PDB file of C-alpha atoms in Angstrom:
ATOM      1  CA  UNK A   1       0.000   0.000   0.000  1.00 96.00           C
ATOM      2  CA  UNK A   2       1.350   3.392  -1.002  1.00 97.00           C
ATOM      3  CA  UNK A   3       1.727   5.749   1.951  1.00 98.00           C
ATOM      4  CA  UNK A   4       2.996   9.297   2.183  1.00 98.00           C
ATOM      5  CA  UNK A   5       3.376  10.838   5.636  1.00 98.00           C
ATOM      6  CA  UNK A   6       4.354  14.472   6.044  1.00 98.00           C
ATOM      7  CA  UNK A   7       5.915  15.963   9.163  1.00 98.00           C
ATOM      8  CA  UNK A   8       7.785  19.033  10.315  1.00 97.00           C
ATOM      9  CA  UNK A   9       5.047  21.637  10.260  1.00 97.00           C
ATOM     10  CA  UNK A  10       4.507  24.089  13.071  1.00 97.00           C
ATOM     11  CA  UNK A  11       4.386  27.725  14.124  1.00 97.00           C
ATOM     12  CA  UNK A  12       7.214  29.927  12.852  1.00 97.00           C
ATOM     13  CA  UNK A  13       7.789  33.676  12.899  1.00 97.00           C
ATOM     14  CA  UNK A  14       7.920  35.710   9.683  1.00 97.00           C
ATOM     15  CA  UNK A  15      11.410  35.494   8.223  1.00 97.00           C
ATOM     16  CA  UNK A  16      12.005  32.143   9.857  1.00 97.00           C
ATOM     17  CA  UNK A  17      12.821  28.747   8.422  1.00 98.00           C
ATOM     18  CA  UNK A  18      11.326  25.281   8.546  1.00 98.00           C
ATOM     19  CA  UNK A  19      12.038  21.893   6.984  1.00 98.00           C
ATOM     20  CA  UNK A  20       9.197  19.617   5.997  1.00 98.00           C
ATOM     21  CA  UNK A  21       9.632  15.893   5.439  1.00 98.00           C
ATOM     22  CA  UNK A  22       7.568  13.313   3.596  1.00 98.00           C
ATOM     23  CA  UNK A  23       8.186   9.645   4.360  1.00 98.00           C
ATOM     24  CA  UNK A  24       7.203   7.336   1.518  1.00 98.00           C
ATOM     25  CA  UNK A  25       6.469   3.624   1.602  1.00 98.00           C
ATOM     26  CA  UNK A  26       4.781   0.927  -0.459  1.00 97.00           C
ATOM     27  CA  UNK A  27       6.475   1.741  -3.775  1.00 97.00           C
ATOM     28  CA  UNK A  28       9.912   2.136  -5.356  1.00 97.00           C
ATOM     29  CA  UNK A  29      10.456   5.717  -4.249  1.00 97.00           C
ATOM     30  CA  UNK A  30      13.423   6.463  -6.526  1.00 96.00           C
ATOM     31  CA  UNK A  31      11.366   5.634  -9.615  1.00 95.00           C
ATOM     32  CA  UNK A  32       8.825   8.382  -9.100  1.00 96.00           C
ATOM     33  CA  UNK A  33       8.794  12.134  -9.304  1.00 95.00           C
ATOM     34  CA  UNK A  34       7.408  13.925  -6.268  1.00 96.00           C
ATOM     35  CA  UNK A  35       5.690  17.216  -5.627  1.00 96.00           C
ATOM     36  CA  UNK A  36       4.743  19.616  -2.863  1.00 98.00           C
ATOM     37  CA  UNK A  37       1.307  21.223  -2.978  1.00 98.00           C
ATOM     38  CA  UNK A  38      -0.110  23.623  -0.420  1.00 98.00           C
ATOM     39  CA  UNK A  39      -3.557  24.784   0.581  1.00 98.00           C
ATOM     40  CA  UNK A  40      -4.105  27.973   2.562  1.00 98.00           C
ATOM     41  CA  UNK A  41      -6.966  27.816   5.084  1.00 96.00           C
ATOM     42  CA  UNK A  42     -10.284  27.804   3.231  1.00 95.00           C
ATOM     43  CA  UNK A  43      -8.571  28.228  -0.146  1.00 97.00           C
ATOM     44  CA  UNK A  44      -7.733  26.135  -3.184  1.00 97.00           C
ATOM     45  CA  UNK A  45      -4.710  24.052  -4.120  1.00 98.00           C
ATOM     46  CA  UNK A  46      -1.377  25.592  -5.126  1.00 97.00           C
ATOM     47  CA  UNK A  47       1.431  23.497  -6.583  1.00 96.00           C
ATOM     48  CA  UNK A  48       4.791  24.721  -5.325  1.00 96.00           C
ATOM     49  CA  UNK A  49       7.553  22.317  -6.354  1.00 95.00           C
ATOM     50  CA  UNK A  50       8.526  19.223  -8.370  1.00 94.00           C
ATOM     51  CA  UNK A  51      11.535  16.926  -8.241  1.00 94.00           C
ATOM     52  CA  UNK A  52      12.282  14.053 -10.590  1.00 93.00           C
ATOM     53  CA  UNK A  53      13.167  10.577  -9.342  1.00 94.00           C
ATOM     54  CA  UNK A  54      16.920  11.120  -9.411  1.00 95.00           C
ATOM     55  CA  UNK A  55      16.746  14.836  -8.555  1.00 95.00           C
ATOM     56  CA  UNK A  56      17.928  15.810 -12.049  1.00 94.00           C
ATOM     57  CA  UNK A  57      14.952  18.045 -12.787  1.00 92.00           C
ATOM     58  CA  UNK A  58      13.503  20.508 -10.275  1.00 93.00           C
ATOM     59  CA  UNK A  59      10.809  23.121 -10.731  1.00 92.00           C
ATOM     60  CA  UNK A  60       9.336  25.771  -8.443  1.00 94.00           C
ATOM     61  CA  UNK A  61       6.315  28.020  -8.522  1.00 94.00           C
ATOM     62  CA  UNK A  62       7.224  31.692  -8.793  1.00 95.00           C
ATOM     63  CA  UNK A  63       5.698  32.304  -5.360  1.00 96.00           C
ATOM     64  CA  UNK A  64       8.424  30.272  -3.611  1.00 97.00           C
ATOM     65  CA  UNK A  65      11.354  30.433  -6.039  1.00 97.00           C
ATOM     66  CA  UNK A  66      14.522  31.509  -4.266  1.00 97.00           C
ATOM     67  CA  UNK A  67      13.065  30.844  -0.811  1.00 98.00           C
ATOM     68  CA  UNK A  68      12.136  27.148  -0.858  1.00 98.00           C
ATOM     69  CA  UNK A  69      14.328  24.185  -1.795  1.00 98.00           C
ATOM     70  CA  UNK A  70      13.040  20.732  -2.638  1.00 98.00           C
ATOM     71  CA  UNK A  71      15.257  17.685  -2.175  1.00 98.00           C
ATOM     72  CA  UNK A  72      15.003  13.952  -1.704  1.00 98.00           C
ATOM     73  CA  UNK A  73      16.992  11.095  -0.207  1.00 98.00           C
ATOM     74  CA  UNK A  74      16.144   7.935  -2.124  1.00 98.00           C
ATOM     75  CA  UNK A  75      18.089   5.784   0.331  1.00 98.00           C
ATOM     76  CA  UNK A  76      15.746   6.967   3.075  1.00 98.00           C
ATOM     77  CA  UNK A  77      12.595   7.058   0.912  1.00 98.00           C
ATOM     78  CA  UNK A  78      12.135  10.660   1.937  1.00 98.00           C
ATOM     79  CA  UNK A  79      11.194  13.952   0.329  1.00 98.00           C
ATOM     80  CA  UNK A  80      12.015  17.326   1.852  1.00 98.00           C
ATOM     81  CA  UNK A  81      11.052  20.962   1.550  1.00 98.00           C
ATOM     82  CA  UNK A  82      13.406  23.506   3.034  1.00 98.00           C
ATOM     83  CA  UNK A  83      11.554  26.768   3.561  1.00 98.00           C
ATOM     84  CA  UNK A  84      13.382  30.030   4.249  1.00 98.00           C
ATOM     85  CA  UNK A  85      12.287  33.661   4.562  1.00 98.00           C
ATOM     86  CA  UNK A  86       8.791  32.566   5.476  1.00 98.00           C
ATOM     87  CA  UNK A  87       5.939  35.014   5.027  1.00 98.00           C
ATOM     88  CA  UNK A  88       2.425  35.243   6.416  1.00 97.00           C
ATOM     89  CA  UNK A  89       1.090  34.104   3.053  1.00 97.00           C
ATOM     90  CA  UNK A  90       3.027  30.831   3.325  1.00 98.00           C
ATOM     91  CA  UNK A  91       0.595  29.729   6.037  1.00 98.00           C
ATOM     92  CA  UNK A  92      -1.004  26.580   4.658  1.00 98.00           C
ATOM     93  CA  UNK A  93      -1.411  22.837   4.850  1.00 98.00           C
ATOM     94  CA  UNK A  94       1.475  21.335   2.901  1.00 98.00           C
ATOM     95  CA  UNK A  95       0.936  18.067   1.040  1.00 98.00           C
ATOM     96  CA  UNK A  96       3.437  15.826  -0.672  1.00 98.00           C
ATOM     97  CA  UNK A  97       2.072  14.075  -3.734  1.00 98.00           C
ATOM     98  CA  UNK A  98       3.440  11.367  -6.008  1.00 97.00           C
ATOM     99  CA  UNK A  99       3.940  12.086  -9.674  1.00 94.00           C
ATOM    100  CA  UNK A 100       4.870   9.726 -12.463  1.00 88.00           C
ATOM    101  CA  UNK A 101       7.427   6.991 -13.037  1.00 86.00           C
ATOM    102  CA  UNK A 102       8.591   8.273 -16.406  1.00 79.00           C
ATOM    103  CA  UNK A 103       9.745  11.588 -17.829  1.00 76.00           C
ATOM    104  CA  UNK A 104       6.231  12.157 -19.170  1.00 78.00           C
ATOM    105  CA  UNK A 105       4.239  14.774 -17.222  1.00 82.00           C
ATOM    106  CA  UNK A 106       1.975  13.016 -14.762  1.00 89.00           C
ATOM    107  CA  UNK A 107      -1.008  13.454 -12.545  1.00 95.00           C
ATOM    108  CA  UNK A 108      -0.675  13.153  -8.764  1.00 97.00           C
ATOM    109  CA  UNK A 109      -2.009   9.730  -7.887  1.00 96.00           C
ATOM    110  CA  UNK A 110      -1.210   9.573  -4.161  1.00 97.00           C
ATOM    111  CA  UNK A 111      -1.224  12.316  -1.549  1.00 98.00           C
ATOM    112  CA  UNK A 112      -0.196  12.511   2.080  1.00 98.00           C
ATOM    113  CA  UNK A 113      -2.453  13.830   4.798  1.00 97.00           C
ATOM    114  CA  UNK A 114      -0.592  17.145   4.997  1.00 98.00           C
ATOM    115  CA  UNK A 115       1.372  19.059   7.621  1.00 98.00           C
ATOM    116  CA  UNK A 116       0.295  22.510   8.784  1.00 98.00           C
ATOM    117  CA  UNK A 117       2.667  25.472   8.612  1.00 98.00           C
ATOM    118  CA  UNK A 118       1.610  28.642  10.398  1.00 98.00           C
ATOM    119  CA  UNK A 119       3.658  31.794   9.901  1.00 98.00           C
ATOM    120  CA  UNK A 120       2.805  34.355  12.543  1.00 95.00           C
ATOM    121  CA  UNK A 121       4.455  36.650  15.053  1.00 93.00           C
TER     122      UNK A 121
ATOM    123  CA  UNK B   1       1.768  29.325 -17.295  1.00 87.00           C
ATOM    124  CA  UNK B   2      -1.684  27.975 -18.112  1.00 92.00           C
ATOM    125  CA  UNK B   3      -4.477  29.521 -16.028  1.00 96.00           C
ATOM    126  CA  UNK B   4      -7.450  27.235 -15.310  1.00 97.00           C
ATOM    127  CA  UNK B   5     -10.881  28.726 -14.638  1.00 98.00           C
ATOM    128  CA  UNK B   6     -13.530  26.467 -13.127  1.00 98.00           C
ATOM    129  CA  UNK B   7     -17.251  27.105 -13.311  1.00 96.00           C
ATOM    130  CA  UNK B   8     -19.539  27.332 -11.594  1.00 97.00           C
ATOM    131  CA  UNK B   9     -17.940  28.085  -8.242  1.00 97.00           C
ATOM    132  CA  UNK B  10     -20.812  26.307  -6.504  1.00 98.00           C
ATOM    133  CA  UNK B  11     -23.263  23.754  -7.865  1.00 97.00           C
ATOM    134  CA  UNK B  12     -26.367  22.992  -5.808  1.00 97.00           C
ATOM    135  CA  UNK B  13     -27.938  19.679  -6.770  1.00 96.00           C
ATOM    136  CA  UNK B  14     -29.939  16.809  -5.275  1.00 96.00           C
ATOM    137  CA  UNK B  15     -28.776  13.208  -4.982  1.00 96.00           C
ATOM    138  CA  UNK B  16     -29.490  11.339  -8.207  1.00 96.00           C
ATOM    139  CA  UNK B  17     -29.061  14.425 -10.381  1.00 97.00           C
ATOM    140  CA  UNK B  18     -26.375  14.906 -13.019  1.00 97.00           C
ATOM    141  CA  UNK B  19     -23.500  17.283 -12.300  1.00 98.00           C
ATOM    142  CA  UNK B  20     -21.561  19.037 -15.043  1.00 98.00           C
ATOM    143  CA  UNK B  21     -18.396  20.880 -14.010  1.00 98.00           C
ATOM    144  CA  UNK B  22     -16.354  22.997 -16.418  1.00 98.00           C
ATOM    145  CA  UNK B  23     -12.661  23.825 -16.566  1.00 98.00           C
ATOM    146  CA  UNK B  24     -11.394  26.361 -19.078  1.00 97.00           C
ATOM    147  CA  UNK B  25      -7.734  26.834 -19.911  1.00 96.00           C
ATOM    148  CA  UNK B  26      -6.083  30.113 -20.931  1.00 96.00           C
ATOM    149  CA  UNK B  27      -4.198  28.260 -23.682  1.00 93.00           C
ATOM    150  CA  UNK B  28      -4.379  24.851 -25.256  1.00 92.00           C
ATOM    151  CA  UNK B  29      -3.477  21.982 -22.919  1.00 91.00           C
ATOM    152  CA  UNK B  30      -0.869  19.850 -24.642  1.00 85.00           C
ATOM    153  CA  UNK B  31      -1.542  16.127 -24.904  1.00 82.00           C
ATOM    154  CA  UNK B  32      -4.650  16.617 -22.787  1.00 89.00           C
ATOM    155  CA  UNK B  33      -2.560  16.674 -19.610  1.00 94.00           C
ATOM    156  CA  UNK B  34      -5.611  17.537 -17.519  1.00 96.00           C
ATOM    157  CA  UNK B  35      -6.703  15.848 -14.293  1.00 97.00           C
ATOM    158  CA  UNK B  36      -9.632  16.122 -11.921  1.00 98.00           C
ATOM    159  CA  UNK B  37      -9.479  15.682  -8.140  1.00 98.00           C
ATOM    160  CA  UNK B  38     -12.103  15.379  -5.441  1.00 98.00           C
ATOM    161  CA  UNK B  39     -11.542  16.829  -1.992  1.00 98.00           C
ATOM    162  CA  UNK B  40     -13.767  16.197   1.009  1.00 97.00           C
ATOM    163  CA  UNK B  41     -13.569  18.325   4.174  1.00 95.00           C
ATOM    164  CA  UNK B  42     -10.503  17.556   6.283  1.00 95.00           C
ATOM    165  CA  UNK B  43      -9.044  15.165   3.724  1.00 97.00           C
ATOM    166  CA  UNK B  44      -6.374  15.317   1.047  1.00 98.00           C
ATOM    167  CA  UNK B  45      -7.431  15.544  -2.594  1.00 98.00           C
ATOM    168  CA  UNK B  46      -7.890  12.257  -4.406  1.00 98.00           C
ATOM    169  CA  UNK B  47      -7.396  11.609  -8.111  1.00 98.00           C
ATOM    170  CA  UNK B  48     -10.511  10.963 -10.191  1.00 98.00           C
ATOM    171  CA  UNK B  49      -9.563  11.481 -13.832  1.00 98.00           C
ATOM    172  CA  UNK B  50      -6.274  11.939 -15.679  1.00 96.00           C
ATOM    173  CA  UNK B  51      -5.328  12.616 -19.301  1.00 95.00           C
ATOM    174  CA  UNK B  52      -8.689  14.418 -19.521  1.00 96.00           C
ATOM    175  CA  UNK B  53     -10.808  11.265 -19.750  1.00 97.00           C
ATOM    176  CA  UNK B  54      -9.130   8.257 -18.082  1.00 97.00           C
ATOM    177  CA  UNK B  55     -10.634   7.196 -14.772  1.00 98.00           C
ATOM    178  CA  UNK B  56      -8.152   6.508 -11.990  1.00 97.00           C
ATOM    179  CA  UNK B  57      -8.060   3.090 -10.372  1.00 95.00           C
ATOM    180  CA  UNK B  58     -11.210   2.326  -8.400  1.00 96.00           C
ATOM    181  CA  UNK B  59     -13.200   5.347  -9.569  1.00 97.00           C
ATOM    182  CA  UNK B  60     -16.845   4.478 -10.331  1.00 97.00           C
ATOM    183  CA  UNK B  61     -18.036   4.866 -13.913  1.00 96.00           C
ATOM    184  CA  UNK B  62     -20.559   7.552 -12.949  1.00 97.00           C
ATOM    185  CA  UNK B  63     -17.527   9.884 -13.109  1.00 98.00           C
ATOM    186  CA  UNK B  64     -16.423  10.814 -16.614  1.00 98.00           C
ATOM    187  CA  UNK B  65     -14.098  13.391 -18.086  1.00 98.00           C
ATOM    188  CA  UNK B  66     -14.158  14.883 -21.539  1.00 97.00           C
ATOM    189  CA  UNK B  67     -12.779  17.746 -23.574  1.00 96.00           C
ATOM    190  CA  UNK B  68      -9.617  18.849 -25.317  1.00 95.00           C
ATOM    191  CA  UNK B  69      -7.702  21.994 -26.135  1.00 94.00           C
ATOM    192  CA  UNK B  70      -9.006  24.662 -23.778  1.00 95.00           C
ATOM    193  CA  UNK B  71     -12.373  23.261 -22.641  1.00 97.00           C
ATOM    194  CA  UNK B  72     -12.785  20.327 -20.293  1.00 98.00           C
ATOM    195  CA  UNK B  73     -15.720  18.841 -18.425  1.00 98.00           C
ATOM    196  CA  UNK B  74     -16.186  16.533 -15.459  1.00 98.00           C
ATOM    197  CA  UNK B  75     -19.581  14.839 -15.398  1.00 98.00           C
ATOM    198  CA  UNK B  76     -21.038  12.933 -12.474  1.00 98.00           C
ATOM    199  CA  UNK B  77     -23.893  10.941 -13.934  1.00 95.00           C
ATOM    200  CA  UNK B  78     -26.027  10.364 -10.829  1.00 94.00           C
ATOM    201  CA  UNK B  79     -24.880  12.114  -7.688  1.00 97.00           C
ATOM    202  CA  UNK B  80     -24.426   9.891  -4.685  1.00 97.00           C
ATOM    203  CA  UNK B  81     -24.363  11.301  -1.133  1.00 96.00           C
ATOM    204  CA  UNK B  82     -20.600  10.734  -0.965  1.00 96.00           C
ATOM    205  CA  UNK B  83     -20.016  12.836  -4.102  1.00 97.00           C
ATOM    206  CA  UNK B  84     -20.795  16.146  -2.440  1.00 97.00           C
ATOM    207  CA  UNK B  85     -17.345  17.696  -2.215  1.00 97.00           C
ATOM    208  CA  UNK B  86     -15.024  20.202  -3.877  1.00 98.00           C
ATOM    209  CA  UNK B  87     -13.581  19.323  -7.296  1.00 98.00           C
ATOM    210  CA  UNK B  88     -10.388  20.711  -8.794  1.00 98.00           C
ATOM    211  CA  UNK B  89      -9.001  20.486 -12.295  1.00 98.00           C
ATOM    212  CA  UNK B  90      -5.243  20.448 -12.798  1.00 98.00           C
ATOM    213  CA  UNK B  91      -2.898  20.908 -15.719  1.00 96.00           C
ATOM    214  CA  UNK B  92       0.370  19.000 -15.456  1.00 93.00           C
ATOM    215  CA  UNK B  93       3.255  19.655 -17.747  1.00 82.00           C
ATOM    216  CA  UNK B  94       6.501  21.572 -17.382  1.00 76.00           C
ATOM    217  CA  UNK B  95       4.518  23.596 -14.889  1.00 85.00           C
ATOM    218  CA  UNK B  96       1.501  22.631 -12.830  1.00 94.00           C
ATOM    219  CA  UNK B  97      -1.584  24.692 -12.154  1.00 96.00           C
ATOM    220  CA  UNK B  98      -4.889  24.046 -10.429  1.00 97.00           C
ATOM    221  CA  UNK B  99      -8.257  25.595 -11.062  1.00 98.00           C
ATOM    222  CA  UNK B 100     -10.018  27.434  -8.268  1.00 98.00           C
ATOM    223  CA  UNK B 101     -12.416  24.580  -7.562  1.00 98.00           C
ATOM    224  CA  UNK B 102     -16.134  23.847  -7.814  1.00 98.00           C
ATOM    225  CA  UNK B 103     -18.071  22.991  -4.700  1.00 98.00           C
ATOM    226  CA  UNK B 104     -20.887  20.511  -5.287  1.00 98.00           C
ATOM    227  CA  UNK B 105     -23.357  20.955  -2.451  1.00 97.00           C
ATOM    228  CA  UNK B 106     -26.636  19.363  -1.513  1.00 94.00           C
ATOM    229  CA  UNK B 107     -29.645  21.385  -2.634  1.00 91.00           C
TER     230      UNK B 107
END
């Protein structure tokens, strides 16, 4: 059974940093691209970052480019999101989501339950 | 970046009725890389349809997707009580965007 479990969320002051983790199980993690998607309270979904299976290709949404860094450790079946210079508008539930197993663009077929990041003084 | 506009924002229907949700793209979606997700309160989104018209594993056949280019539709043939939720369309390609969502509520 595919499982994605996020952790690392919490309360952080504006300008602060946080690292989110996503532990994957039930599939060959290194074969799949992964994504981070966030959802502000009461709002819609916003994709924020993509990483290919071997970390060769990485993309970011403009809203987080230069502040957030996606990475993965295939030996640990883990995905990460390093978040710096956090702003109030980064407050959201952060989901990791599985992409595809090839270089072809892919839908997100499995999602974690999310981890909440609150940016507030 | 492709902008996706979903309509209507809210759809009020009764169980057993047909729901038609629209997703319009600001430019043509290549290879029909368009997906639909369902999200229930307090839960993560779940995949319904990908490549515009292919049902994901385990999705009942009352859900169907259609369209190409810039106009896409999600149809729920006969609404079941568990179908009342928020639905999002998504374009996936070199960049990824989501529509703003359509809430299907009980009338």
